[in-house]
Coordinates of C-alpha atoms and ligand atoms in Angstrom, one line a residue:
M1 CA 15.1 -12.5 0.2
A2 CA 15.8 -9.0 -1.1
R3 CA 19.1 -8.2 -2.8
F4 CA 20.1 -4.6 -3.2
E5 CA 22.7 -2.9 -5.5
K6 CA 26.1 -2.2 -4.0
D7 CA 25.4 1.6 -3.9
F8 CA 22.1 1.1 -2.0
L9 CA 22.5 2.6 1.5
L10 CA 22.0 -0.4 3.8
G11 CA 22.5 0.3 7.5
A12 CA 21.3 0.8 11.0
A13 CA 20.2 3.9 12.9
T14 CA 20.7 5.3 16.3
A15 CA 20.0 8.6 18.1
A16 CA 22.5 10.3 20.3
H17 CA 20.5 10.5 23.5
Q18 CA 19.4 6.9 23.2
V19 CA 22.9 5.5 22.9
E20 CA 25.7 7.9 23.9
G21 CA 25.1 8.3 27.7
N22 CA 25.5 11.3 29.9
N23 CA 23.9 13.8 27.6
T24 CA 23.7 16.2 30.6
N25 CA 22.8 19.5 28.8
S26 CA 19.7 18.2 27.2
D27 CA 16.0 18.7 28.2
N28 CA 15.5 15.0 28.3
W29 CA 18.3 14.4 30.8
V30 CA 16.9 17.0 33.1
Q31 CA 13.4 15.5 32.9
E32 CA 14.7 12.0 33.6
Q33 CA 16.2 13.2 36.8
M34 CA 13.1 14.8 38.2
A35 CA 11.6 13.2 41.3
H36 CA 8.2 12.9 39.6
S37 CA 9.5 12.0 36.2
S38 CA 7.4 10.1 33.7
F39 CA 10.5 8.2 32.6
T40 CA 10.6 4.7 33.9
E41 CA 14.3 5.0 34.4
P42 CA 17.0 7.6 33.5
S43 CA 19.3 7.1 30.4
G44 CA 22.5 7.3 32.5
N45 CA 25.4 5.8 30.6
A46 CA 23.0 4.5 27.9
C47 CA 25.1 2.2 25.7
D48 CA 28.2 4.2 26.3
H49 CA 28.3 4.7 22.5
Y50 CA 30.0 8.1 23.1
N51 CA 33.1 6.1 24.0
R52 CA 32.4 2.8 22.1
F53 CA 31.4 4.2 18.7
A54 CA 34.4 2.7 17.0
E55 CA 33.6 -0.8 18.2
D56 CA 29.9 -0.3 17.2
I57 CA 30.8 1.0 13.7
A58 CA 33.2 -1.9 13.2
L59 CA 30.4 -4.3 14.0
M60 CA 28.3 -2.9 11.2
A61 CA 31.1 -2.9 8.7
K62 CA 31.9 -6.5 9.6
A63 CA 28.3 -7.5 9.0
G64 CA 28.4 -6.0 5.5
L65 CA 26.5 -2.8 6.1
N66 CA 27.6 0.3 4.2
A67 CA 25.9 3.2 6.0
Y68 CA 25.2 4.5 9.5
R69 CA 22.5 7.0 10.5
F70 CA 23.2 8.7 13.8
S71 CA 22.4 12.0 15.3
I72 CA 24.5 14.9 16.5
E73 CA 23.5 16.1 19.9
W74 CA 22.7 19.8 19.7
A75 CA 23.0 20.1 23.5
R76 CA 26.6 18.9 23.3
I77 CA 27.6 21.1 20.4
E78 CA 25.9 24.3 21.7
P79 CA 25.5 23.8 25.5
E80 CA 24.9 27.5 26.0
E81 CA 23.1 29.7 23.5
G82 CA 25.6 30.8 20.9
V83 CA 28.6 29.0 22.4
F84 CA 29.9 26.1 20.4
D85 CA 32.0 23.4 22.1
E86 CA 35.1 22.5 20.2
K87 CA 35.8 19.3 22.1
E88 CA 32.3 18.0 21.2
T89 CA 32.7 19.2 17.6
A90 CA 35.9 17.2 17.4
H91 CA 34.1 14.1 18.8
Y92 CA 31.6 14.0 16.0
R93 CA 34.3 14.6 13.5
D94 CA 35.9 11.5 14.8
V95 CA 32.6 9.6 14.5
I96 CA 32.2 10.7 10.9
R97 CA 35.9 9.8 10.1
C98 CA 35.4 6.4 11.7
C99 CA 32.4 5.7 9.5
K100 CA 34.4 6.5 6.4
D101 CA 37.4 4.5 7.5
N102 CA 35.1 1.5 7.8
G103 CA 33.4 2.1 4.4
L104 CA 30.2 3.4 5.9
E105 CA 28.3 6.4 4.6
P106 CA 27.5 8.7 7.5
I107 CA 23.9 10.0 7.4
V108 CA 23.6 12.7 10.0
T109 CA 20.5 13.8 11.8
L110 CA 20.7 17.3 13.4
H111 CA 17.9 16.8 15.9
H112 CA 16.5 13.6 17.2
F113 CA 14.0 14.6 19.8
T114 CA 16.4 16.1 22.4
S115 CA 17.1 19.8 22.6
P116 CA 19.4 22.0 24.8
V117 CA 17.9 23.1 28.0
W118 CA 18.4 26.8 27.1
L119 CA 16.2 26.3 24.0
I120 CA 13.3 25.0 26.0
R121 CA 13.7 27.8 28.5
K122 CA 13.1 30.2 25.6
G123 CA 9.9 28.5 24.7
G124 CA 11.2 25.4 22.9
W125 CA 9.3 24.1 19.9
E126 CA 6.5 26.6 20.3
A127 CA 8.8 29.7 20.2
D128 CA 9.2 32.0 17.2
T129 CA 12.9 32.3 17.9
T130 CA 13.5 28.5 17.5
P131 CA 13.9 28.4 13.7
T132 CA 16.7 31.0 13.8
D133 CA 18.4 29.1 16.6
F134 CA 18.1 25.8 14.8
A135 CA 19.4 27.3 11.6
R136 CA 22.5 28.7 13.3
Y137 CA 23.3 25.3 14.7
A138 CA 22.6 23.7 11.3
R139 CA 24.9 26.2 9.5
Y140 CA 27.7 25.4 12.1
I141 CA 27.4 21.7 11.4
A142 CA 27.4 22.1 7.6
E143 CA 30.5 24.4 7.9
Q144 CA 32.3 22.0 10.2
Y145 CA 31.6 18.7 8.5
G146 CA 30.0 19.6 5.2
S147 CA 32.9 18.3 3.1
E148 CA 32.6 14.9 4.7
L149 CA 28.8 14.5 4.3
Q150 CA 26.4 13.7 1.5
Y151 CA 23.2 13.6 3.5
I152 CA 21.7 15.6 6.4
C153 CA 18.3 15.0 8.0
T154 CA 17.3 18.2 9.8
L155 CA 14.6 17.0 12.2
N156 CA 13.7 13.5 13.1
E157 CA 10.0 12.8 12.9
A158 CA 9.0 16.3 12.5
N159 CA 5.4 15.2 12.9
M160 CA 5.8 13.5 16.2
G161 CA 4.4 16.4 18.3
I162 CA 1.3 16.5 16.2
Q163 CA 0.8 12.7 16.4
I164 CA 1.2 12.9 20.2
A165 CA -1.4 15.7 20.3
V166 CA -3.8 13.7 18.3
V167 CA -3.4 10.5 20.3
A168 CA -3.5 12.4 23.6
Q169 CA -6.8 13.9 22.5
Q170 CA -8.1 10.5 21.6
I171 CA -7.0 9.0 24.9
F172 CA -8.7 12.0 26.6
Q173 CA -11.9 11.0 24.9
A174 CA -11.3 7.4 25.8
M175 CA -11.5 6.3 22.2
V176 CA -8.3 4.3 21.9
A177 CA -5.9 2.3 24.1
A178 CA -2.4 3.8 24.7
G179 CA 0.6 2.6 22.8
K180 CA -0.2 3.7 19.3
V181 CA 2.4 6.4 18.6
Q182 CA 5.5 5.1 17.1
V183 CA 7.7 6.0 20.0
G184 CA 8.2 5.2 23.7
V185 CA 6.1 7.9 25.3
N186 CA 3.9 7.2 28.4
L187 CA 0.9 8.9 27.1
E188 CA -1.4 8.2 29.9
D189 CA 1.0 9.8 32.4
L190 CA 1.2 12.8 30.1
M191 CA -2.6 13.1 30.0
K192 CA -3.1 12.7 33.8
G193 CA -0.7 15.5 34.5
N194 CA 1.1 15.6 37.8
P195 CA 1.1 18.9 39.8
L196 CA 4.4 17.9 41.5
L197 CA 6.1 17.3 38.1
A198 CA 4.6 20.6 36.9
Q199 CA 6.4 22.4 39.8
E200 CA 9.7 20.7 38.9
N201 CA 9.3 21.7 35.3
M202 CA 8.6 25.3 36.4
A203 CA 11.8 25.3 38.4
V204 CA 14.0 24.2 35.5
F205 CA 12.3 25.5 32.4
G206 CA 10.3 28.4 33.8
T207 CA 7.1 26.8 32.6
D208 CA 5.0 23.9 33.9
R209 CA 4.5 22.6 30.4
P210 CA 7.8 22.8 28.7
A211 CA 7.5 22.6 24.9
V212 CA 10.0 19.8 24.3
F213 CA 10.0 18.2 20.9
V214 CA 7.7 15.4 21.9
S215 CA 5.2 17.5 23.7
P216 CA 1.6 17.6 22.3
R217 CA 2.1 20.3 19.6
T218 CA -0.2 23.2 18.8
P219 CA -0.8 24.3 15.2
H220 CA 1.5 27.2 15.9
G221 CA 4.2 24.7 17.0
D222 CA 3.7 22.8 13.8
E223 CA 4.4 26.0 11.9
I224 CA 7.5 26.6 14.0
V225 CA 8.8 23.1 13.1
M226 CA 8.2 23.7 9.4
Q227 CA 10.0 27.1 9.6
A228 CA 12.9 25.5 11.5
H229 CA 13.3 22.9 8.8
A230 CA 13.2 25.4 6.0
A231 CA 15.6 27.7 7.7
A232 CA 18.1 24.9 8.4
R233 CA 17.8 23.6 4.8
K234 CA 18.7 27.1 3.6
A235 CA 21.7 27.4 6.0
I236 CA 23.0 24.0 5.0
R237 CA 22.7 24.7 1.3
E238 CA 24.5 28.0 1.7
A239 CA 27.4 26.4 3.6
A240 CA 27.6 23.1 1.7
P241 CA 25.5 23.1 -1.5
H242 CA 26.4 19.5 -2.4
I243 CA 24.6 18.1 0.6
K244 CA 21.2 16.4 0.1
V245 CA 18.8 17.7 2.7
G246 CA 15.6 16.3 4.0
W247 CA 13.7 15.5 7.2
T248 CA 12.1 12.4 8.5
L249 CA 8.4 11.6 9.3
S250 CA 6.8 9.0 11.5
L251 CA 4.4 7.4 9.0
H252 CA 1.9 4.7 10.0
D253 CA 0.4 2.6 7.3
V254 CA -3.0 4.2 7.7
Q255 CA -5.7 1.8 6.6
A256 CA -9.4 2.5 6.7
V257 CA -12.0 -0.1 7.6
P258 CA -15.4 0.4 6.0
G259 CA -16.8 3.6 7.3
G260 CA -13.4 5.0 8.3
E261 CA -12.4 6.3 4.9
A262 CA -12.9 10.0 5.7
K263 CA -11.2 9.8 9.0
A264 CA -8.3 7.9 7.4
V265 CA -7.8 10.8 4.9
E266 CA -7.9 13.3 7.8
E267 CA -5.3 11.2 9.7
W268 CA -3.0 10.9 6.7
D269 CA -3.3 14.6 6.0
Q270 CA -2.2 15.4 9.6
E271 CA 0.6 12.9 9.4
F272 CA 1.9 13.6 5.9
S273 CA 0.0 15.6 3.3
H274 CA -0.1 19.0 4.9
Y275 CA 3.7 19.0 5.0
L276 CA 4.0 18.6 1.3
P277 CA 4.5 22.4 0.6
V278 CA 7.5 22.7 3.0
M279 CA 9.0 19.4 1.7
A280 CA 8.7 20.4 -2.0
D281 CA 12.2 21.8 -2.0
D282 CA 13.8 18.8 -0.1
D283 CA 16.2 16.4 -1.8
F284 CA 14.8 13.3 0.1
L285 CA 12.2 12.2 2.6
G286 CA 13.2 10.0 5.5
V287 CA 10.4 7.4 5.9
Q288 CA 9.9 5.9 9.3
N289 CA 7.4 3.1 9.7
Y290 CA 6.9 0.5 12.3
S291 CA 3.3 -0.8 11.9
R292 CA -0.1 -0.1 10.6
T293 CA -3.1 1.8 12.1
L294 CA -6.6 0.7 11.3
I295 CA -9.1 3.6 11.2
G296 CA -12.8 3.4 11.9
P297 CA -15.4 6.2 11.7
N298 CA -14.2 7.6 15.1
G299 CA -10.4 7.2 14.7
S300 CA -7.8 4.5 15.5
L301 CA -9.0 1.0 16.3
P302 CA -7.3 -1.5 18.6
V303 CA -5.0 -4.1 17.2
P304 CA -7.1 -6.9 15.6
D305 CA -7.8 -9.9 17.8
G306 CA -5.2 -12.6 17.4
A307 CA -2.6 -10.4 15.8
E308 CA 1.1 -10.7 16.8
I309 CA 2.1 -7.9 19.1
T310 CA 5.5 -6.4 19.6
Q311 CA 7.0 -5.3 22.9
M312 CA 5.8 -1.8 22.0
E313 CA 2.2 -3.2 21.9
Y314 CA 1.7 -2.4 18.3
E315 CA 0.9 -5.0 15.6
Y316 CA 3.7 -7.0 13.9
Y317 CA 3.1 -5.7 10.4
P318 CA 6.3 -5.4 8.3
E319 CA 4.2 -5.1 5.1
G320 CA 3.3 -1.5 6.3
L321 CA 6.7 -0.1 5.1
A322 CA 6.1 -0.8 1.4
H323 CA 2.5 0.5 1.6
V324 CA 3.8 3.7 3.1
L325 CA 6.6 4.1 0.5
R326 CA 4.1 3.6 -2.4
R327 CA 1.7 6.1 -0.8
V328 CA 4.2 8.9 -0.2
A329 CA 5.8 8.5 -3.7
K330 CA 2.5 9.5 -5.2
D331 CA 2.9 13.0 -3.8
F332 CA 6.5 13.5 -2.9
H333 CA 8.9 13.6 -5.8
G334 CA 12.3 13.5 -4.3
D335 CA 14.3 10.5 -3.2
L336 CA 13.1 8.2 -0.5
I337 CA 15.2 6.8 2.3
V338 CA 13.9 4.4 4.9
T339 CA 15.5 6.1 7.8
E340 CA 13.8 3.8 10.4
N341 CA 12.0 0.5 10.4
G342 CA 12.2 -2.0 13.1
I343 CA 10.7 -4.2 15.8
A344 CA 11.1 -4.4 19.6
T345 CA 11.1 -8.1 20.4
A346 CA 13.0 -10.5 22.6
D347 CA 12.8 -13.1 19.8
D348 CA 15.5 -12.3 17.3
S349 CA 14.1 -14.7 14.7
R350 CA 11.0 -12.5 14.6
R351 CA 13.3 -9.5 14.0
A352 CA 15.0 -11.3 11.1
A353 CA 11.6 -12.3 9.7
F354 CA 10.4 -8.7 10.0
I355 CA 13.5 -7.4 8.2
D356 CA 13.1 -10.0 5.5
T357 CA 9.5 -9.1 4.7
A358 CA 10.0 -5.3 5.0
T359 CA 13.1 -5.2 2.8
Q360 CA 11.4 -7.5 0.2
G361 CA 8.7 -4.8 0.1
V362 CA 11.4 -2.2 -0.4
A363 CA 13.0 -4.2 -3.3
D364 CA 9.5 -4.6 -4.9
C365 CA 9.1 -0.8 -4.7
I366 CA 12.5 -0.2 -6.4
A367 CA 11.6 -2.8 -9.1
D368 CA 8.4 -0.7 -9.7
G369 CA 10.5 2.4 -10.2
L370 CA 10.3 4.1 -6.8
P371 CA 13.4 6.1 -6.0
V372 CA 14.2 4.3 -2.7
K373 CA 17.9 4.9 -2.0
G374 CA 18.4 3.3 1.4
Y375 CA 17.1 1.2 4.3
F376 CA 18.1 1.8 7.9
Y377 CA 17.0 -0.7 10.5
W378 CA 16.0 0.8 13.9
S379 CA 18.1 0.2 15.8
L380 CA 21.7 -0.8 15.8
L381 CA 21.7 -1.4 19.6
D382 CA 19.3 -2.3 22.3
N383 CA 19.0 1.2 23.7
F384 CA 17.1 3.8 25.7
E385 CA 13.5 3.8 24.4
W386 CA 12.7 7.2 25.9
Q387 CA 10.0 7.1 28.7
K388 CA 9.8 3.3 28.4
G389 CA 13.5 2.9 29.4
Y390 CA 15.7 -0.1 28.5
A391 CA 13.0 -2.8 28.4
M392 CA 12.3 -2.4 24.7
T393 CA 14.8 -4.4 22.7
F394 CA 14.9 -3.1 19.1
G395 CA 18.6 -3.8 18.6
L396 CA 20.6 -5.8 16.0
V397 CA 23.2 -5.9 18.8
G398 CA 22.4 -6.7 22.4
V399 CA 24.0 -4.6 25.2
N400 CA 24.8 -6.1 28.6
R401 CA 23.6 -3.3 30.9
E402 CA 26.2 -4.2 33.6
T403 CA 29.3 -4.6 31.4
Q404 CA 28.2 -2.7 28.2
Q405 CA 29.5 -5.8 26.3
R406 CA 28.1 -6.0 22.8
Q407 CA 26.2 -9.2 21.7
P408 CA 25.6 -9.1 17.9
K409 CA 22.4 -11.0 17.0
A410 CA 21.7 -13.2 14.0
S411 CA 19.5 -10.4 12.6
L412 CA 22.6 -8.2 12.1
S413 CA 24.3 -10.8 9.9
F414 CA 21.0 -11.3 8.1
L415 CA 20.7 -7.6 7.3
G416 CA 24.3 -7.5 6.1
T417 CA 23.6 -10.3 3.5
L418 CA 21.1 -8.2 1.6
R419 CA 23.6 -6.4 -0.5
Ligands
BGC501 C1 12.1 7.3 17.0 C2 13.1 6.5 17.8 C3 12.5 5.5 18.6 C4 11.8 4.5 17.7 C5 11.2 3.3 18.3 C6 11.0 6.4 16.4 O1 9.8 7.1 16.6 O2 12.7 8.1 16.0 O3 13.8 7.4 18.6 O4 13.3 4.8 19.5 O5 10.8 5.2 16.9 O6 10.1 3.6 19.1

């Protein structure tokens, strides 16, 4: 069992849209309501974390955790372009204060997949205006809360749109089975395309293919994402120079089988290496790993026969986290924070076992001199797993969908004993 120093950031992570409920000004909310939506169900009240954050934060503190990674919802803070909402600004001030009162370090993410509807109407994550819009919001957050924060993640999984584009392409070519991207997206639906959904998108966003953050991204969109990160980092540093800034990446443990070596290098470059120039000035990298991907000569291979499978249909492979940390540390020289690592399972003993192996890997990396400063389990709560709805249970804490009652699991106490 791993043991971390007292100042190691040990916590859990959530994202606003997945837990708060009624995030009505966001692109996701609108897409969930569409008659021909690809979402299996709408987010609705989610976990009502917007109202119950104090109870949830207290649960983490009671278990022994000392940090909480959560996201601020841009669509709440800036529901209309250039208009900042004071009530919502006060809400997140309360959340930050509550973390501190409970002895938890707040690690804030500015963007976790969801965007204001107005941004998507302007062209979203393919538009040249987005970096400026994102930096304005980032500056506002740094000005409002900067004195209370030590860490800001600009974008969650900046590479997700590229990963989705790659897998969508592979599905298109019938090379792999769906379920490989590290997030709950119904890729087959996405690829089939639905003319009725396209009409609904046209009515709301003015385009049949809205460039939301988790759309298949073009190389131009990838540039926009990098520019948005750099612009936000600059704005944050101008407003609050003491804050450590980074972004997070979805990183598979990419492993080549014989013959797949060249393809595996290509895959890793798309997922990680080509971002090194824009990350060179970051203080830290948020590493997010859930499993491994085996690569053959033509790309991703199915999960090996007989392997244990999680609810997300990827392989149970907690060893992947340490492999990824070691790999990124060769090229990225800032601090590393595991901003997400977790498993969707109904069997909480497998969750505790997963955490045990993964965190032991982290402890070994630290013993070998890697600058790993924190570990955040995904997720604190059983929550809204995007297009896959509420069926995926990643949480350290169960949530009764009727009553919203919290049910802390043994894995929460286990995580808390590691420091
Ligand atoms: C995302 C989360 C998601 C988790 C589990 C990550 O890709 O950041 O929003 O819920 O994976 O799929």
